[in-house]
Structures are given as C-alpha cells and as structure tokens.
PDB file of C-alpha atoms in Angstrom:
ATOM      1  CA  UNK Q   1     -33.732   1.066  -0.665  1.00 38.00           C
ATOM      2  CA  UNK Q   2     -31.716   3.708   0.773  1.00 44.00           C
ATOM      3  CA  UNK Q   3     -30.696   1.188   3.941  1.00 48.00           C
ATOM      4  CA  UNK Q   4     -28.619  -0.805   1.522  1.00 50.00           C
ATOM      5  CA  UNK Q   5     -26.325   2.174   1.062  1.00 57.00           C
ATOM      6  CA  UNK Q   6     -25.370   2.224   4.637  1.00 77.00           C
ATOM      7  CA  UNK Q   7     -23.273  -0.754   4.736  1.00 83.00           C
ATOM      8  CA  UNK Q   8     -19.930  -1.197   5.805  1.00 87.00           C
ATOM      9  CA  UNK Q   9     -18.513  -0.634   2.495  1.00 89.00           C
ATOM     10  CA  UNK Q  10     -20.314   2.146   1.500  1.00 90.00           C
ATOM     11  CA  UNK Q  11     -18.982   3.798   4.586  1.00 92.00           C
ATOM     12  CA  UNK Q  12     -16.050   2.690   3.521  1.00 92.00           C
ATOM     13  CA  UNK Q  13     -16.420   4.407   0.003  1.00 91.00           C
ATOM     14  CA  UNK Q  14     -17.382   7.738   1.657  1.00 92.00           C
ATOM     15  CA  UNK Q  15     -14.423   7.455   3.634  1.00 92.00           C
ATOM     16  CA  UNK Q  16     -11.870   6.962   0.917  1.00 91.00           C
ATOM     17  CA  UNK Q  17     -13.808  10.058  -0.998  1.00 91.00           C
ATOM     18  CA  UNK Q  18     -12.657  12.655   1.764  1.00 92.00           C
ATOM     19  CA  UNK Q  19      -9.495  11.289   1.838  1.00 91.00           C
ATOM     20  CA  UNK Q  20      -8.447  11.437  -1.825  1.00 88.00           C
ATOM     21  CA  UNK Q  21     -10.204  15.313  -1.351  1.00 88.00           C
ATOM     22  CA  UNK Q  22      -8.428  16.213   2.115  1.00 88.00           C
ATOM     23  CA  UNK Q  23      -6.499  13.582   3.897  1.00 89.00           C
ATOM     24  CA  UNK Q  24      -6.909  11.231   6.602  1.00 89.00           C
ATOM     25  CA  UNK Q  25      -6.703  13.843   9.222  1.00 86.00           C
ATOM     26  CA  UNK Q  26     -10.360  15.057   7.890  1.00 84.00           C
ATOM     27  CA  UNK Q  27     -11.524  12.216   8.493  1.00 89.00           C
ATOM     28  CA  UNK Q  28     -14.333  12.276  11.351  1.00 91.00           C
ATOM     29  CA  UNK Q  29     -17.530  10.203  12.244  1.00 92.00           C
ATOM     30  CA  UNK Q  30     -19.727  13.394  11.167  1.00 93.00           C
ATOM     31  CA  UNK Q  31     -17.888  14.224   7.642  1.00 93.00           C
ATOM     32  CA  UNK Q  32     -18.067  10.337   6.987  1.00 93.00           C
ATOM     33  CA  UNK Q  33     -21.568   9.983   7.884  1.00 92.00           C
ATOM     34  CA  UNK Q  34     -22.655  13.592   5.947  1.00 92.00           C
ATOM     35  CA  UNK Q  35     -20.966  12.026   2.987  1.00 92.00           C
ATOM     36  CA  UNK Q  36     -23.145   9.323   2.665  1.00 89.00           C
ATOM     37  CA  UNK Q  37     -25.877  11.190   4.280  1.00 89.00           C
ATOM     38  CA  UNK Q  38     -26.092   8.381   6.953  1.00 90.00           C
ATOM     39  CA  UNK Q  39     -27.704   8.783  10.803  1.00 90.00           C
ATOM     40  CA  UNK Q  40     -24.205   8.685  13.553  1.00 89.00           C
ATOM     41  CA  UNK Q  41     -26.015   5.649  14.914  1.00 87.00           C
ATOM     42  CA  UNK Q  42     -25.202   3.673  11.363  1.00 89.00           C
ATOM     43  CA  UNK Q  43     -22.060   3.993  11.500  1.00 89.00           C
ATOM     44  CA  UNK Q  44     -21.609   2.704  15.078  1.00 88.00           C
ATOM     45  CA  UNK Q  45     -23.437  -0.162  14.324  1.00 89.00           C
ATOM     46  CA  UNK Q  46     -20.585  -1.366  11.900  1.00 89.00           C
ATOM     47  CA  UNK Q  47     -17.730   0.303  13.194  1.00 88.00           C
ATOM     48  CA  UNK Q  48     -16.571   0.852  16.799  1.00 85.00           C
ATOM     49  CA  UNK Q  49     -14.726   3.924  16.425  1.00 87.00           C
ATOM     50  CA  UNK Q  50     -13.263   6.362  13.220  1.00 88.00           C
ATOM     51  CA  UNK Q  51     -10.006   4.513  14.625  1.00 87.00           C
ATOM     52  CA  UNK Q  52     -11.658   1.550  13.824  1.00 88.00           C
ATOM     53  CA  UNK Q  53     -13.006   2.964  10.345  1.00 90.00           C
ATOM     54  CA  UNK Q  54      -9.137   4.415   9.450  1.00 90.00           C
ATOM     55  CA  UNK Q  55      -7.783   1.107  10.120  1.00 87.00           C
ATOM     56  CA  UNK Q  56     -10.341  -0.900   8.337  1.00 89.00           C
ATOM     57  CA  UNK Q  57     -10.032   1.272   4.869  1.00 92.00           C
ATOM     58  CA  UNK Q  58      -5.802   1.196   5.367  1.00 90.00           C
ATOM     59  CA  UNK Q  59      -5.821  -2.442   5.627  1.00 91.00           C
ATOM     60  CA  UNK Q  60      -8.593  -3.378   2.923  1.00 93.00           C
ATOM     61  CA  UNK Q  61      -6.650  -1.010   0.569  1.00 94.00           C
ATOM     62  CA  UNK Q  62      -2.940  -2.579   1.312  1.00 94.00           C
ATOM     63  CA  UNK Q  63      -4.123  -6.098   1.099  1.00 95.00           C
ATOM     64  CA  UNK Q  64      -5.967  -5.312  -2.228  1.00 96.00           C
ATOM     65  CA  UNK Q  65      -2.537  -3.804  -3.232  1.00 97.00           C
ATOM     66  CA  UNK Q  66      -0.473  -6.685  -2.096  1.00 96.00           C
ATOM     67  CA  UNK Q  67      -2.539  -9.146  -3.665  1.00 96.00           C
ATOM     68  CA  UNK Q  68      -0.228  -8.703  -6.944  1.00 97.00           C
ATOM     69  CA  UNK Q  69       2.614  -8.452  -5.588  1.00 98.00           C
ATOM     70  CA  UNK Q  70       2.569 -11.170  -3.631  1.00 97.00           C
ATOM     71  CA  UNK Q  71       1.416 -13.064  -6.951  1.00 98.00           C
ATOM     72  CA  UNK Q  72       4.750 -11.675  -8.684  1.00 98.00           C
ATOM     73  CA  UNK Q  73       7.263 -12.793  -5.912  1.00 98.00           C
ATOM     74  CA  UNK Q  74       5.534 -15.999  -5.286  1.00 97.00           C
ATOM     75  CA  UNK Q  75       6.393 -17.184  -9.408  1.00 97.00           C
ATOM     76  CA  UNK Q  76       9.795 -15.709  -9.013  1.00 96.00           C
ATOM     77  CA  UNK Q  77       9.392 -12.439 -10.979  1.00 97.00           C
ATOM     78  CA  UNK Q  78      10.802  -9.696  -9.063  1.00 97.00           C
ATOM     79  CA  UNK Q  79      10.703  -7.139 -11.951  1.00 97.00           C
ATOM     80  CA  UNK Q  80       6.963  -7.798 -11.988  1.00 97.00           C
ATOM     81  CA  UNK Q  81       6.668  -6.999  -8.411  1.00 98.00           C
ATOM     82  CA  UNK Q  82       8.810  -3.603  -8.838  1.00 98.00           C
ATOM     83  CA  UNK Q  83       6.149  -2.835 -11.886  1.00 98.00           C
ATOM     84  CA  UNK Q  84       3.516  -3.573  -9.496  1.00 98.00           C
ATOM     85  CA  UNK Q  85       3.191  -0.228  -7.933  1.00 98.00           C
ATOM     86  CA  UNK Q  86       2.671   1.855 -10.755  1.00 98.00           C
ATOM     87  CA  UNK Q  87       0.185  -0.462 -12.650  1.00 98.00           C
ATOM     88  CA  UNK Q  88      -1.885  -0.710  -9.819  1.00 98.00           C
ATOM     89  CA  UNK Q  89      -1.768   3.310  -9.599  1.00 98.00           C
ATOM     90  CA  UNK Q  90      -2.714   3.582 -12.962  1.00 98.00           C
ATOM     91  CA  UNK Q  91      -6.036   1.301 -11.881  1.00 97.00           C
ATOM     92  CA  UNK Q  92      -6.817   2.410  -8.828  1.00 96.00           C
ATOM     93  CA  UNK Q  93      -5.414   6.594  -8.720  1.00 95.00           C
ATOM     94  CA  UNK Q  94      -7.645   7.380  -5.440  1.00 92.00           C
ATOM     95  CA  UNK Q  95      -6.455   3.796  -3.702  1.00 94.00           C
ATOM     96  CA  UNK Q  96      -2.719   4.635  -4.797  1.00 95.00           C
ATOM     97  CA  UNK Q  97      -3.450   7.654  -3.373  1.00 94.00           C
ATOM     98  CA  UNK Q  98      -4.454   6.912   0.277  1.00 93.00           C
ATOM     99  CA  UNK Q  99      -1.867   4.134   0.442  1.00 92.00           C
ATOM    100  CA  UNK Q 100       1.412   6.100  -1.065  1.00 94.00           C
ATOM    101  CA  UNK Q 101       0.782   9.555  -0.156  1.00 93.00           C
ATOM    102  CA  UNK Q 102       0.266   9.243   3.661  1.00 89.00           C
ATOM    103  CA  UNK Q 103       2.183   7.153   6.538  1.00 82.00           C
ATOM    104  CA  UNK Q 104       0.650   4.180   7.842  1.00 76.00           C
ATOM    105  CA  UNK Q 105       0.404   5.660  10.894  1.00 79.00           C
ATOM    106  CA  UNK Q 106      -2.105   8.175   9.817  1.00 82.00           C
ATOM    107  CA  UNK Q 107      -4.337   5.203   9.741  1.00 79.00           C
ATOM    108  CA  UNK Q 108      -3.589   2.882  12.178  1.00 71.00           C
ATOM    109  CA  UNK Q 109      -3.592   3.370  15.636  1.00 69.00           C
ATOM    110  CA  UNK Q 110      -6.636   3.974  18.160  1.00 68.00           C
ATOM    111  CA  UNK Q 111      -8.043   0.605  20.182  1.00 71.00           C
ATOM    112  CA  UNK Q 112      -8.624  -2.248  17.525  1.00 72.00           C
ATOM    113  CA  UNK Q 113     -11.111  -4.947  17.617  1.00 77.00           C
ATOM    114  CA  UNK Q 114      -8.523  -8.456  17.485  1.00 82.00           C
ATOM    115  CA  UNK Q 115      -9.196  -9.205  14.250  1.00 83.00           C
ATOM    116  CA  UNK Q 116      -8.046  -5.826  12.714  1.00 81.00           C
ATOM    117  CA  UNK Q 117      -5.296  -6.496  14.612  1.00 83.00           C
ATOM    118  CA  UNK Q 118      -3.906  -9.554  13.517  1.00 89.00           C
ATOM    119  CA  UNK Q 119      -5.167  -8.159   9.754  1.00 89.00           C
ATOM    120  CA  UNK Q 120      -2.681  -5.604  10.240  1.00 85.00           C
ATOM    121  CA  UNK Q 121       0.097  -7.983  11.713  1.00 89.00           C
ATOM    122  CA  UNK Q 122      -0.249 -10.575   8.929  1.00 93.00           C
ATOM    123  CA  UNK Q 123       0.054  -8.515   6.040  1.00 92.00           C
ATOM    124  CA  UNK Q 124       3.257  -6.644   7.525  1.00 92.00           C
ATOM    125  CA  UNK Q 125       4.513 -10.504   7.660  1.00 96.00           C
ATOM    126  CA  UNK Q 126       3.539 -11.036   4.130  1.00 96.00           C
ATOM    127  CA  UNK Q 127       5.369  -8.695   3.273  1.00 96.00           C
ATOM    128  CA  UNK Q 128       9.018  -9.455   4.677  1.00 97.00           C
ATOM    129  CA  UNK Q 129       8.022 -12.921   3.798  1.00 98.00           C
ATOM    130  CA  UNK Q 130       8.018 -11.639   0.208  1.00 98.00           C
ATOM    131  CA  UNK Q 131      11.343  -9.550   0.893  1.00 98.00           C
ATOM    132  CA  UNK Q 132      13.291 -12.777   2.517  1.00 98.00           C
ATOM    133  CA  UNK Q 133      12.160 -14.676  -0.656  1.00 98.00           C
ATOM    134  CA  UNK Q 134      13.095 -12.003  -3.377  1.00 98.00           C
ATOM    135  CA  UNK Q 135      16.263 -11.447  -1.451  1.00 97.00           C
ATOM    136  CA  UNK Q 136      17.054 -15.238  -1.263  1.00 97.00           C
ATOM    137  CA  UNK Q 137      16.645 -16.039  -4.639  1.00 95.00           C
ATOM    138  CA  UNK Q 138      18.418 -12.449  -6.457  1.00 95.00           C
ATOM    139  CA  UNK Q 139      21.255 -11.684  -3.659  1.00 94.00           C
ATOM    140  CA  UNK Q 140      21.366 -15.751  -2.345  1.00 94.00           C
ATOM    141  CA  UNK Q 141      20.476 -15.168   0.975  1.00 95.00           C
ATOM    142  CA  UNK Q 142      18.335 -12.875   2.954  1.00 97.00           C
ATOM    143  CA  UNK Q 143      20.637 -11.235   5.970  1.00 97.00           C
ATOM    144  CA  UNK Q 144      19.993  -7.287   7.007  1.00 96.00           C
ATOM    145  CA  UNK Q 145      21.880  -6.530   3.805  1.00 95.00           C
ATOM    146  CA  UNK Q 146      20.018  -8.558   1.146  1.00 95.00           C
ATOM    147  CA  UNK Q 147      16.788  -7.297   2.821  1.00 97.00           C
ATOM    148  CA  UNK Q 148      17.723  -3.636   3.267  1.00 96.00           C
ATOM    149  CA  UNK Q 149      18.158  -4.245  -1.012  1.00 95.00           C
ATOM    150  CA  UNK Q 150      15.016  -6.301  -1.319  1.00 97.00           C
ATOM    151  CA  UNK Q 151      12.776  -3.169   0.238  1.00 97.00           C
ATOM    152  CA  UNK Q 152      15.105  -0.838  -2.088  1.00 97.00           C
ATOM    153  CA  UNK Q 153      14.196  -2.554  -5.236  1.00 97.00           C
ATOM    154  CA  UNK Q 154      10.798  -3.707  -4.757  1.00 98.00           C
ATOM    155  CA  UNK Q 155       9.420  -0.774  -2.874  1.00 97.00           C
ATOM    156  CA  UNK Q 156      11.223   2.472  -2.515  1.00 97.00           C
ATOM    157  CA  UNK Q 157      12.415   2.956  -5.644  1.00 98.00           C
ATOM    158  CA  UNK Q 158       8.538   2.521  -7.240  1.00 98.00           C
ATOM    159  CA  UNK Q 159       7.561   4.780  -4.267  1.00 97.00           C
ATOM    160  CA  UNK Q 160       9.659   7.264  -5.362  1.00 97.00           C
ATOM    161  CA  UNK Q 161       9.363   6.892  -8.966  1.00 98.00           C
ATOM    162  CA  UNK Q 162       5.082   7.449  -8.988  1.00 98.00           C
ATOM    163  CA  UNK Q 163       5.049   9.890  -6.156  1.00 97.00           C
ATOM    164  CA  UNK Q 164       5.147  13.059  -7.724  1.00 97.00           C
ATOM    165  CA  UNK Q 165       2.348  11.709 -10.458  1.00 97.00           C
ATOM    166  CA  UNK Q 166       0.157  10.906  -7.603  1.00 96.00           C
ATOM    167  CA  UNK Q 167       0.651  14.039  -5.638  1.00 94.00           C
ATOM    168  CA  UNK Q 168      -0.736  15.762  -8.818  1.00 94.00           C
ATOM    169  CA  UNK Q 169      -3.386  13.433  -8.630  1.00 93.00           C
ATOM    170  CA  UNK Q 170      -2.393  11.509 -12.203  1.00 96.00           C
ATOM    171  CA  UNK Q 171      -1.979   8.376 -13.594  1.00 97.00           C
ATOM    172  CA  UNK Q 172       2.058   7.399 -13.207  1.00 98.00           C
ATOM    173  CA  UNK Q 173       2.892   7.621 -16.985  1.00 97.00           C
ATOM    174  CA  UNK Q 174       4.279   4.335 -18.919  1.00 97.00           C
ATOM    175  CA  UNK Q 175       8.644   6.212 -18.563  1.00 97.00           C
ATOM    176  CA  UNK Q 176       8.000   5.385 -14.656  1.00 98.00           C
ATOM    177  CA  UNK Q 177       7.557   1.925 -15.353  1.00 98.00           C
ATOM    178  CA  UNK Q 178      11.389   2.223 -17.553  1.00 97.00           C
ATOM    179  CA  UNK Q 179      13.247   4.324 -14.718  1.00 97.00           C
ATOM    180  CA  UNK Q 180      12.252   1.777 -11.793  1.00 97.00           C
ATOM    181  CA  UNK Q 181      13.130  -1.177 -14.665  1.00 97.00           C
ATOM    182  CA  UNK Q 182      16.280   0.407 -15.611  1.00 96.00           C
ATOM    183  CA  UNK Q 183      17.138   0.713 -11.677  1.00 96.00           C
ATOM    184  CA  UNK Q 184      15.823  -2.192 -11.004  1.00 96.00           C
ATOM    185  CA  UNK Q 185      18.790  -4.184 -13.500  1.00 95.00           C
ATOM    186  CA  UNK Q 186      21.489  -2.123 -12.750  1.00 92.00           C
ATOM    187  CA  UNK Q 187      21.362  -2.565  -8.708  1.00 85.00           C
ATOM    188  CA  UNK Q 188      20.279  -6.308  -9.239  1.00 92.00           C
ATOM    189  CA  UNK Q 189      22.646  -7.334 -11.693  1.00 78.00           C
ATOM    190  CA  UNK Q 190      25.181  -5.341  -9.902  1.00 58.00           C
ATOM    191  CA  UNK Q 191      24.818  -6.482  -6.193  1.00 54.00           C
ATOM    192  CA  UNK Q 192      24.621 -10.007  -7.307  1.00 50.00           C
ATOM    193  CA  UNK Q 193      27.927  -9.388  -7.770  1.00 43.00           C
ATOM    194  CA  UNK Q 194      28.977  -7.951  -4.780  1.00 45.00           C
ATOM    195  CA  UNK Q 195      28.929  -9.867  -1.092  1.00 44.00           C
ATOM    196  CA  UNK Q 196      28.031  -8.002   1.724  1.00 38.00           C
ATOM    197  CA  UNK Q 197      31.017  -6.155   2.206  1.00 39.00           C
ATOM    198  CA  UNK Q 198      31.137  -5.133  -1.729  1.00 39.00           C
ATOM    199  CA  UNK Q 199      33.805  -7.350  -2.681  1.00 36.00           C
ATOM    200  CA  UNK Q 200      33.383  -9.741  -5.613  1.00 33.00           C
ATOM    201  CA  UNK Q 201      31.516 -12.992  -5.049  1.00 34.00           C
ATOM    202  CA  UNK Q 202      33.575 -16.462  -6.345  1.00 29.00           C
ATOM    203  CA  UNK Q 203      31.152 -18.487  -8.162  1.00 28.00           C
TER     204      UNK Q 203
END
C-alpha cells in the first residue's frame, strides 16, 4: 500500500511542499525523499537526477498554467488572458507560488533526458505563439514593438500586480484583477492608436 505513494507524482508533490516552505534551492534528493519518507533508490528509479526532478515539477506546473491562457488567446480574448494569472493564483496559491516567485532558471538547467527538453522548448514557443497572435490582432501586426507590448499586457503587468499577495503567501484579492483590467484598456486602447514610432495611425 505504501509503494503506491512512491510514484512519480507523489515525488513530485513532496517536491512542490519544500518549495512553497523554502525554495527551490532546498531542494535535494534526501529532503525530497525524507518528505515522502521514500528509500534514495525510489527516486532514481523515476527520476535521473534532482535536475531532472526541478525541471519536471517547473514544466508540469507552467504547462498546467498555460493551459488557460492559451484557451483565452486562442478565442480572441486578451483581457481573459491578462485575468488569467491571478485566477489561477487564487486556485492554485502553492503552484502560483513556485512559478511567479522564482526565475525559471532556478529550475531548469542540469543534463535533461530529450523529452524534458523539447517539453521545455515547446511551451516557450507556445507562448510567443500566443504573444504574435494577441499582438496581431490588438496592435495589427506583431514586430519587436507589438510583442515587447503583448508580454507587457499579458504578463508583466499581472506579474506585478499578484506578486506582493503571493510573497505573503495569499490569495491575489478580486482589486488585482481591476488594476491589471484598468491597465490593460488604457495601454490597449491607447497603443492601438499609436504606430511604432508613437505617431497617430490613419485608418
């Protein structure tokens, strides 16, 4: 009964438990395995490495995230997609957590099997997919400019706006949601406006 606990996702679990307590840099083979109060040789058998654990539990988490707001760009609602980030906080505080509070680079790195890889690679695609097609259809096209908006409307801002909540380690409250809203009208209605250079666009 107790075998069934060792799996790759309860590892996984254990894992994202230290984290939300102390950070992917506590993260070791020994506190992972002592958290699920699992034999070393368990977790080898499912994972190659804590490299390989790290960059498992980073990309799980992101593609979980980015399964909405793919959703949101993909009908054509890029206010939904900028609402994305704290809703899914609110859901998922520990998750939100591990994937807002910490670089990417505190997770991914080390020697990869290929298919963690190419994980890693496709979802970074996914996402400038989903920035070319936001910034297509709000700024009509998607140069370095449009894009360099896209990323500010879409991601930063909500970054910024739930940070703070989560470094207290609570739920983004409901006036987040109006300040990235509010931001997210003004500089969309605004640089719709504007061409590249910031003069006024002929329509």
């Amino acid at each position: 009964m107790g075998r069934a606990r060792f799996d790759q996702a309860g590892f996984l679990a254990a894992a994202r438990e230290l984290i939300a307590e102390r950070g992917p840099a506590a993260i070791s083979v020994d506190a992972v395995a002592e958290r699920l109060a699992a034999p070393k040789g368990s977790f080898y058998y499912r994972f190659a490495s804590r490299d390989a654990l790290l960059g498992e539990l980073w990309l799980t988490t992101v593609l979980a995230f980015q399964e909405g707001f793919v959703a949101a760009i993909e009908a054509g609602d890029g206010l939904s997609a900028a609402l994305h980030t704290p809703a899914w906080a609110r859901r998922h505080l520990d998750d939100a957590r591990l994937l807002m509070l910490y670089s990417r680079h505190d997770f991914v790195h080390g020697d990869w099997p290929a298919a963690l890889k190419r994980g890693v690679a496709d979802q970074a695609e996914r996402f400038e997919a989903c920035l070319k097609t936001f910034a297509r259809a709000a700024f009509g096209r998607a140069g370095g400019t449009e894009l360099r908006r896209a990323a500010f409307v879409l991601a930063e801002v909500p970054l910024a706006a739930v940070r703070p909540h989560l470094k207290r380690r609570e739920r983004p409250p409901r006036l987040v949601d109006e300040l990235i809203a509010k931001t997210y009208h003004a500089f969309v209605g605004s640089a719709c406006g504007d061409d590249a250079d910031g003069g006024a666009r002929t329509r």
